Amino acid sequence: KPMYSVEKDVESVFGAVFGVNWTDVNKTSVMKCDKTALTSLVLSAVSVLGKSKEMLRSAAVCVETLKQEQIENQKRMLNLQEELLKSKDEQVEVVQKTVETEIRSFSDAVKKGCEGRMTSTQVKAAVKS
Protein backbone atom coordinates (compact mmCIF):
# COMPACT_ATOMS: atom_id res chain seq x y z
CA LYS A 1 0.00 0.00 0.00
CA PRO A 2 1.13 3.52 -0.61
CA MET A 3 2.45 5.46 2.38
CA TYR A 4 -0.53 7.80 2.56
CA SER A 5 -3.01 4.91 2.95
CA VAL A 6 -1.15 3.63 6.05
CA GLU A 7 -1.18 7.17 7.41
CA LYS A 8 -4.95 7.34 6.81
CA ASP A 9 -5.37 3.98 8.59
CA VAL A 10 -3.54 5.33 11.66
CA GLU A 11 -5.61 8.51 11.65
CA SER A 12 -8.88 6.64 11.31
CA VAL A 13 -8.04 4.22 14.16
CA PHE A 14 -7.16 7.01 16.57
CA GLY A 15 -10.08 9.10 15.42
CA ALA A 16 -12.53 6.22 15.97
CA VAL A 17 -11.16 5.25 19.39
CA PHE A 18 -10.33 8.64 20.87
CA GLY A 19 -12.34 11.05 18.77
CA VAL A 20 -9.22 13.15 18.18
CA ASN A 21 -6.23 13.31 15.85
CA TRP A 22 -3.49 10.80 16.74
CA THR A 23 -1.11 13.64 17.59
CA ASP A 24 -3.55 14.81 20.28
CA VAL A 25 -3.78 11.45 22.10
CA ASN A 26 -2.42 11.59 25.64
CA LYS A 27 -2.57 9.56 28.84
CA THR A 28 -5.90 11.07 29.87
CA SER A 29 -7.61 10.20 26.59
CA VAL A 30 -6.27 6.63 26.79
CA MET A 31 -7.48 6.20 30.37
CA LYS A 32 -11.03 7.21 29.31
CA CYS A 33 -11.24 4.33 26.80
CA ASP A 34 -13.04 1.11 27.68
CA LYS A 35 -11.62 -2.36 27.12
CA THR A 36 -13.39 -2.86 23.78
CA ALA A 37 -12.02 0.40 22.37
CA LEU A 38 -8.49 -0.41 23.56
CA THR A 39 -8.73 -3.93 22.09
CA SER A 40 -9.80 -2.42 18.77
CA LEU A 41 -6.92 0.05 18.99
CA VAL A 42 -4.35 -2.68 19.66
CA LEU A 43 -5.63 -4.87 16.81
CA SER A 44 -5.65 -1.94 14.42
CA ALA A 45 -2.16 -0.91 15.55
CA VAL A 46 -0.90 -4.44 14.87
CA SER A 47 -2.43 -4.29 11.40
CA VAL A 48 -0.85 -0.90 10.69
CA LEU A 49 2.51 -2.12 11.97
CA GLY A 50 2.32 -5.14 9.67
CA LYS A 51 1.57 -2.90 6.69
CA SER A 52 4.37 -0.56 7.72
CA LYS A 53 6.82 -3.47 7.91
CA GLU A 54 5.87 -4.59 4.40
CA MET A 55 6.20 -1.03 3.14
CA LEU A 56 9.60 -0.59 4.76
CA ARG A 57 10.83 -3.87 3.30
CA SER A 58 9.64 -2.79 -0.14
CA ALA A 59 11.28 0.62 0.30
CA ALA A 60 14.55 -1.03 1.33
CA VAL A 61 14.51 -3.15 -1.84
CA CYS A 62 13.84 -0.03 -3.93
CA VAL A 63 16.68 1.85 -2.24
CA GLU A 64 19.08 -1.03 -2.86
CA THR A 65 18.01 -1.22 -6.51
CA LEU A 66 18.53 2.53 -6.90
CA LYS A 67 21.99 2.27 -5.31
CA GLN A 68 23.00 -0.46 -7.74
CA GLU A 69 21.65 1.52 -10.70
CA GLN A 70 23.57 4.59 -9.52
CA ILE A 71 26.79 2.58 -9.28
CA GLU A 72 26.27 1.21 -12.80
CA ASN A 73 25.49 4.68 -14.13
CA GLN A 74 28.66 6.06 -12.54
CA LYS A 75 30.71 3.25 -14.10
CA ARG A 76 29.18 4.04 -17.51
CA MET A 77 29.93 7.73 -17.01
CA LEU A 78 33.57 6.99 -16.18
CA ASN A 79 33.91 4.79 -19.28
CA LEU A 80 32.40 7.50 -21.46
CA GLN A 81 34.73 10.10 -19.98
CA GLU A 82 37.72 7.86 -20.68
CA GLU A 83 36.57 7.39 -24.28
CA LEU A 84 36.13 11.15 -24.65
CA LEU A 85 39.63 11.81 -23.31
CA LYS A 86 41.12 9.26 -25.72
CA SER A 87 39.25 10.85 -28.60
CA LYS A 88 40.45 14.32 -27.59
CA ASP A 89 44.05 13.05 -27.32
CA GLU A 90 43.79 11.57 -30.82
CA GLN A 91 42.40 14.84 -32.16
CA VAL A 92 45.23 16.80 -30.53
CA GLU A 93 47.80 14.47 -32.13
CA VAL A 94 46.22 14.93 -35.55
CA VAL A 95 46.21 18.72 -35.15
CA GLN A 96 49.84 18.70 -33.97
CA LYS A 97 50.94 16.65 -36.98
CA THR A 98 49.01 18.91 -39.33
CA VAL A 99 50.52 22.04 -37.81
CA GLU A 100 54.04 20.57 -37.98
CA THR A 101 53.54 19.62 -41.63
CA GLU A 102 52.16 23.04 -42.53
CA ILE A 103 54.97 24.83 -40.68
CA ARG A 104 57.55 22.74 -42.57
CA SER A 105 55.82 23.51 -45.88
CA PHE A 106 55.75 27.23 -45.06
CA SER A 107 59.37 27.14 -43.93
CA ASP A 108 60.40 25.37 -47.13
CA ALA A 109 58.48 27.92 -49.19
CA VAL A 110 60.17 30.80 -47.37
CA LYS A 111 63.60 29.22 -47.90
CA LYS A 112 62.95 28.74 -51.60
CA GLY A 113 61.68 32.28 -51.86
CA CYS A 114 64.76 33.63 -50.15
CA GLU A 115 67.14 31.78 -52.50
CA GLY A 116 66.10 33.87 -55.45
CA ARG A 117 65.91 37.06 -53.42
CA MET A 118 66.98 40.26 -55.03
CA THR A 119 69.33 42.66 -53.37
CA SER A 120 68.30 46.24 -52.77
CA THR A 121 70.53 47.38 -55.61
CA GLN A 122 68.80 44.95 -57.95
CA VAL A 123 65.37 46.13 -56.78
CA LYS A 124 66.35 49.79 -57.39
CA ALA A 125 67.68 48.93 -60.82
CA ALA A 126 64.49 47.05 -61.68
CA VAL A 127 62.31 49.93 -60.53
CA LYS A 128 64.29 52.48 -62.62
CA SER A 129 63.99 50.46 -65.75
PDB file of C-alpha atoms in Angstrom:
ATOM      1  CA  LYS A   1       0.000   0.000   0.000  1.00  0.00           C
ATOM      2  CA  PRO A   2       1.134   3.524  -0.612  1.00  0.00           C
ATOM      3  CA  MET A   3       2.446   5.455   2.375  1.00  0.00           C
ATOM      4  CA  TYR A   4      -0.527   7.797   2.564  1.00  0.00           C
ATOM      5  CA  SER A   5      -3.007   4.914   2.954  1.00  0.00           C
ATOM      6  CA  VAL A   6      -1.155   3.634   6.049  1.00  0.00           C
ATOM      7  CA  GLU A   7      -1.183   7.168   7.415  1.00  0.00           C
ATOM      8  CA  LYS A   8      -4.947   7.335   6.813  1.00  0.00           C
ATOM      9  CA  ASP A   9      -5.371   3.981   8.593  1.00  0.00           C
ATOM     10  CA  VAL A  10      -3.545   5.327  11.656  1.00  0.00           C
ATOM     11  CA  GLU A  11      -5.614   8.509  11.650  1.00  0.00           C
ATOM     12  CA  SER A  12      -8.881   6.638  11.309  1.00  0.00           C
ATOM     13  CA  VAL A  13      -8.039   4.221  14.160  1.00  0.00           C
ATOM     14  CA  PHE A  14      -7.158   7.010  16.571  1.00  0.00           C
ATOM     15  CA  GLY A  15     -10.084   9.103  15.424  1.00  0.00           C
ATOM     16  CA  ALA A  16     -12.528   6.223  15.971  1.00  0.00           C
ATOM     17  CA  VAL A  17     -11.163   5.246  19.387  1.00  0.00           C
ATOM     18  CA  PHE A  18     -10.328   8.636  20.869  1.00  0.00           C
ATOM     19  CA  GLY A  19     -12.342  11.047  18.769  1.00  0.00           C
ATOM     20  CA  VAL A  20      -9.219  13.154  18.178  1.00  0.00           C
ATOM     21  CA  ASN A  21      -6.229  13.309  15.846  1.00  0.00           C
ATOM     22  CA  TRP A  22      -3.488  10.803  16.744  1.00  0.00           C
ATOM     23  CA  THR A  23      -1.105  13.639  17.586  1.00  0.00           C
ATOM     24  CA  ASP A  24      -3.550  14.808  20.280  1.00  0.00           C
ATOM     25  CA  VAL A  25      -3.777  11.448  22.096  1.00  0.00           C
ATOM     26  CA  ASN A  26      -2.422  11.594  25.639  1.00  0.00           C
ATOM     27  CA  LYS A  27      -2.572   9.564  28.838  1.00  0.00           C
ATOM     28  CA  THR A  28      -5.900  11.074  29.875  1.00  0.00           C
ATOM     29  CA  SER A  29      -7.606  10.202  26.587  1.00  0.00           C
ATOM     30  CA  VAL A  30      -6.273   6.631  26.787  1.00  0.00           C
ATOM     31  CA  MET A  31      -7.482   6.203  30.365  1.00  0.00           C
ATOM     32  CA  LYS A  32     -11.026   7.211  29.313  1.00  0.00           C
ATOM     33  CA  CYS A  33     -11.243   4.332  26.800  1.00  0.00           C
ATOM     34  CA  ASP A  34     -13.036   1.112  27.683  1.00  0.00           C
ATOM     35  CA  LYS A  35     -11.620  -2.363  27.115  1.00  0.00           C
ATOM     36  CA  THR A  36     -13.390  -2.859  23.778  1.00  0.00           C
ATOM     37  CA  ALA A  37     -12.017   0.402  22.367  1.00  0.00           C
ATOM     38  CA  LEU A  38      -8.489  -0.409  23.561  1.00  0.00           C
ATOM     39  CA  THR A  39      -8.729  -3.927  22.087  1.00  0.00           C
ATOM     40  CA  SER A  40      -9.803  -2.417  18.772  1.00  0.00           C
ATOM     41  CA  LEU A  41      -6.924   0.049  18.986  1.00  0.00           C
ATOM     42  CA  VAL A  42      -4.346  -2.681  19.658  1.00  0.00           C
ATOM     43  CA  LEU A  43      -5.626  -4.866  16.814  1.00  0.00           C
ATOM     44  CA  SER A  44      -5.650  -1.939  14.423  1.00  0.00           C
ATOM     45  CA  ALA A  45      -2.163  -0.909  15.551  1.00  0.00           C
ATOM     46  CA  VAL A  46      -0.903  -4.444  14.875  1.00  0.00           C
ATOM     47  CA  SER A  47      -2.430  -4.294  11.396  1.00  0.00           C
ATOM     48  CA  VAL A  48      -0.853  -0.900  10.692  1.00  0.00           C
ATOM     49  CA  LEU A  49       2.513  -2.120  11.972  1.00  0.00           C
ATOM     50  CA  GLY A  50       2.325  -5.141   9.672  1.00  0.00           C
ATOM     51  CA  LYS A  51       1.568  -2.898   6.687  1.00  0.00           C
ATOM     52  CA  SER A  52       4.374  -0.565   7.721  1.00  0.00           C
ATOM     53  CA  LYS A  53       6.816  -3.467   7.910  1.00  0.00           C
ATOM     54  CA  GLU A  54       5.865  -4.586   4.399  1.00  0.00           C
ATOM     55  CA  MET A  55       6.202  -1.035   3.140  1.00  0.00           C
ATOM     56  CA  LEU A  56       9.601  -0.591   4.764  1.00  0.00           C
ATOM     57  CA  ARG A  57      10.830  -3.869   3.299  1.00  0.00           C
ATOM     58  CA  SER A  58       9.637  -2.791  -0.136  1.00  0.00           C
ATOM     59  CA  ALA A  59      11.278   0.622   0.303  1.00  0.00           C
ATOM     60  CA  ALA A  60      14.553  -1.029   1.326  1.00  0.00           C
ATOM     61  CA  VAL A  61      14.509  -3.150  -1.844  1.00  0.00           C
ATOM     62  CA  CYS A  62      13.837  -0.027  -3.928  1.00  0.00           C
ATOM     63  CA  VAL A  63      16.676   1.854  -2.239  1.00  0.00           C
ATOM     64  CA  GLU A  64      19.079  -1.031  -2.857  1.00  0.00           C
ATOM     65  CA  THR A  65      18.012  -1.216  -6.510  1.00  0.00           C
ATOM     66  CA  LEU A  66      18.533   2.533  -6.900  1.00  0.00           C
ATOM     67  CA  LYS A  67      21.988   2.267  -5.314  1.00  0.00           C
ATOM     68  CA  GLN A  68      23.003  -0.464  -7.744  1.00  0.00           C
ATOM     69  CA  GLU A  69      21.648   1.517 -10.700  1.00  0.00           C
ATOM     70  CA  GLN A  70      23.566   4.588  -9.517  1.00  0.00           C
ATOM     71  CA  ILE A  71      26.789   2.580  -9.281  1.00  0.00           C
ATOM     72  CA  GLU A  72      26.266   1.206 -12.796  1.00  0.00           C
ATOM     73  CA  ASN A  73      25.490   4.684 -14.133  1.00  0.00           C
ATOM     74  CA  GLN A  74      28.658   6.061 -12.538  1.00  0.00           C
ATOM     75  CA  LYS A  75      30.712   3.252 -14.102  1.00  0.00           C
ATOM     76  CA  ARG A  76      29.183   4.040 -17.511  1.00  0.00           C
ATOM     77  CA  MET A  77      29.930   7.728 -17.005  1.00  0.00           C
ATOM     78  CA  LEU A  78      33.574   6.988 -16.185  1.00  0.00           C
ATOM     79  CA  ASN A  79      33.906   4.793 -19.276  1.00  0.00           C
ATOM     80  CA  LEU A  80      32.401   7.504 -21.465  1.00  0.00           C
ATOM     81  CA  GLN A  81      34.731  10.105 -19.976  1.00  0.00           C
ATOM     82  CA  GLU A  82      37.724   7.856 -20.681  1.00  0.00           C
ATOM     83  CA  GLU A  83      36.566   7.393 -24.284  1.00  0.00           C
ATOM     84  CA  LEU A  84      36.130  11.146 -24.649  1.00  0.00           C
ATOM     85  CA  LEU A  85      39.628  11.806 -23.309  1.00  0.00           C
ATOM     86  CA  LYS A  86      41.118   9.260 -25.717  1.00  0.00           C
ATOM     87  CA  SER A  87      39.253  10.851 -28.600  1.00  0.00           C
ATOM     88  CA  LYS A  88      40.453  14.317 -27.588  1.00  0.00           C
ATOM     89  CA  ASP A  89      44.046  13.048 -27.319  1.00  0.00           C
ATOM     90  CA  GLU A  90      43.791  11.569 -30.820  1.00  0.00           C
ATOM     91  CA  GLN A  91      42.402  14.843 -32.164  1.00  0.00           C
ATOM     92  CA  VAL A  92      45.225  16.803 -30.531  1.00  0.00           C
ATOM     93  CA  GLU A  93      47.800  14.471 -32.132  1.00  0.00           C
ATOM     94  CA  VAL A  94      46.218  14.933 -35.555  1.00  0.00           C
ATOM     95  CA  VAL A  95      46.214  18.717 -35.148  1.00  0.00           C
ATOM     96  CA  GLN A  96      49.840  18.697 -33.966  1.00  0.00           C
ATOM     97  CA  LYS A  97      50.944  16.651 -36.978  1.00  0.00           C
ATOM     98  CA  THR A  98      49.009  18.911 -39.332  1.00  0.00           C
ATOM     99  CA  VAL A  99      50.522  22.037 -37.808  1.00  0.00           C
ATOM    100  CA  GLU A 100      54.040  20.575 -37.978  1.00  0.00           C
ATOM    101  CA  THR A 101      53.538  19.617 -41.628  1.00  0.00           C
ATOM    102  CA  GLU A 102      52.164  23.036 -42.533  1.00  0.00           C
ATOM    103  CA  ILE A 103      54.968  24.829 -40.683  1.00  0.00           C
ATOM    104  CA  ARG A 104      57.551  22.740 -42.571  1.00  0.00           C
ATOM    105  CA  SER A 105      55.823  23.515 -45.876  1.00  0.00           C
ATOM    106  CA  PHE A 106      55.748  27.230 -45.058  1.00  0.00           C
ATOM    107  CA  SER A 107      59.366  27.143 -43.928  1.00  0.00           C
ATOM    108  CA  ASP A 108      60.401  25.375 -47.126  1.00  0.00           C
ATOM    109  CA  ALA A 109      58.479  27.916 -49.193  1.00  0.00           C
ATOM    110  CA  VAL A 110      60.171  30.798 -47.373  1.00  0.00           C
ATOM    111  CA  LYS A 111      63.603  29.221 -47.902  1.00  0.00           C
ATOM    112  CA  LYS A 112      62.949  28.744 -51.600  1.00  0.00           C
ATOM    113  CA  GLY A 113      61.678  32.285 -51.861  1.00  0.00           C
ATOM    114  CA  CYS A 114      64.763  33.626 -50.153  1.00  0.00           C
ATOM    115  CA  GLU A 115      67.139  31.777 -52.499  1.00  0.00           C
ATOM    116  CA  GLY A 116      66.101  33.871 -55.447  1.00  0.00           C
ATOM    117  CA  ARG A 117      65.912  37.055 -53.422  1.00  0.00           C
ATOM    118  CA  MET A 118      66.978  40.258 -55.026  1.00  0.00           C
ATOM    119  CA  THR A 119      69.325  42.660 -53.369  1.00  0.00           C
ATOM    120  CA  SER A 120      68.297  46.240 -52.766  1.00  0.00           C
ATOM    121  CA  THR A 121      70.529  47.380 -55.612  1.00  0.00           C
ATOM    122  CA  GLN A 122      68.801  44.949 -57.954  1.00  0.00           C
ATOM    123  CA  VAL A 123      65.368  46.125 -56.782  1.00  0.00           C
ATOM    124  CA  LYS A 124      66.354  49.786 -57.387  1.00  0.00           C
ATOM    125  CA  ALA A 125      67.683  48.934 -60.821  1.00  0.00           C
ATOM    126  CA  ALA A 126      64.492  47.049 -61.677  1.00  0.00           C
ATOM    127  CA  VAL A 127      62.307  49.933 -60.530  1.00  0.00           C
ATOM    128  CA  LYS A 128      64.288  52.475 -62.618  1.00  0.00           C
ATOM    129  CA  SER A 129      63.991  50.462 -65.751  1.00  0.00           C
TER     130      SER A 129
END
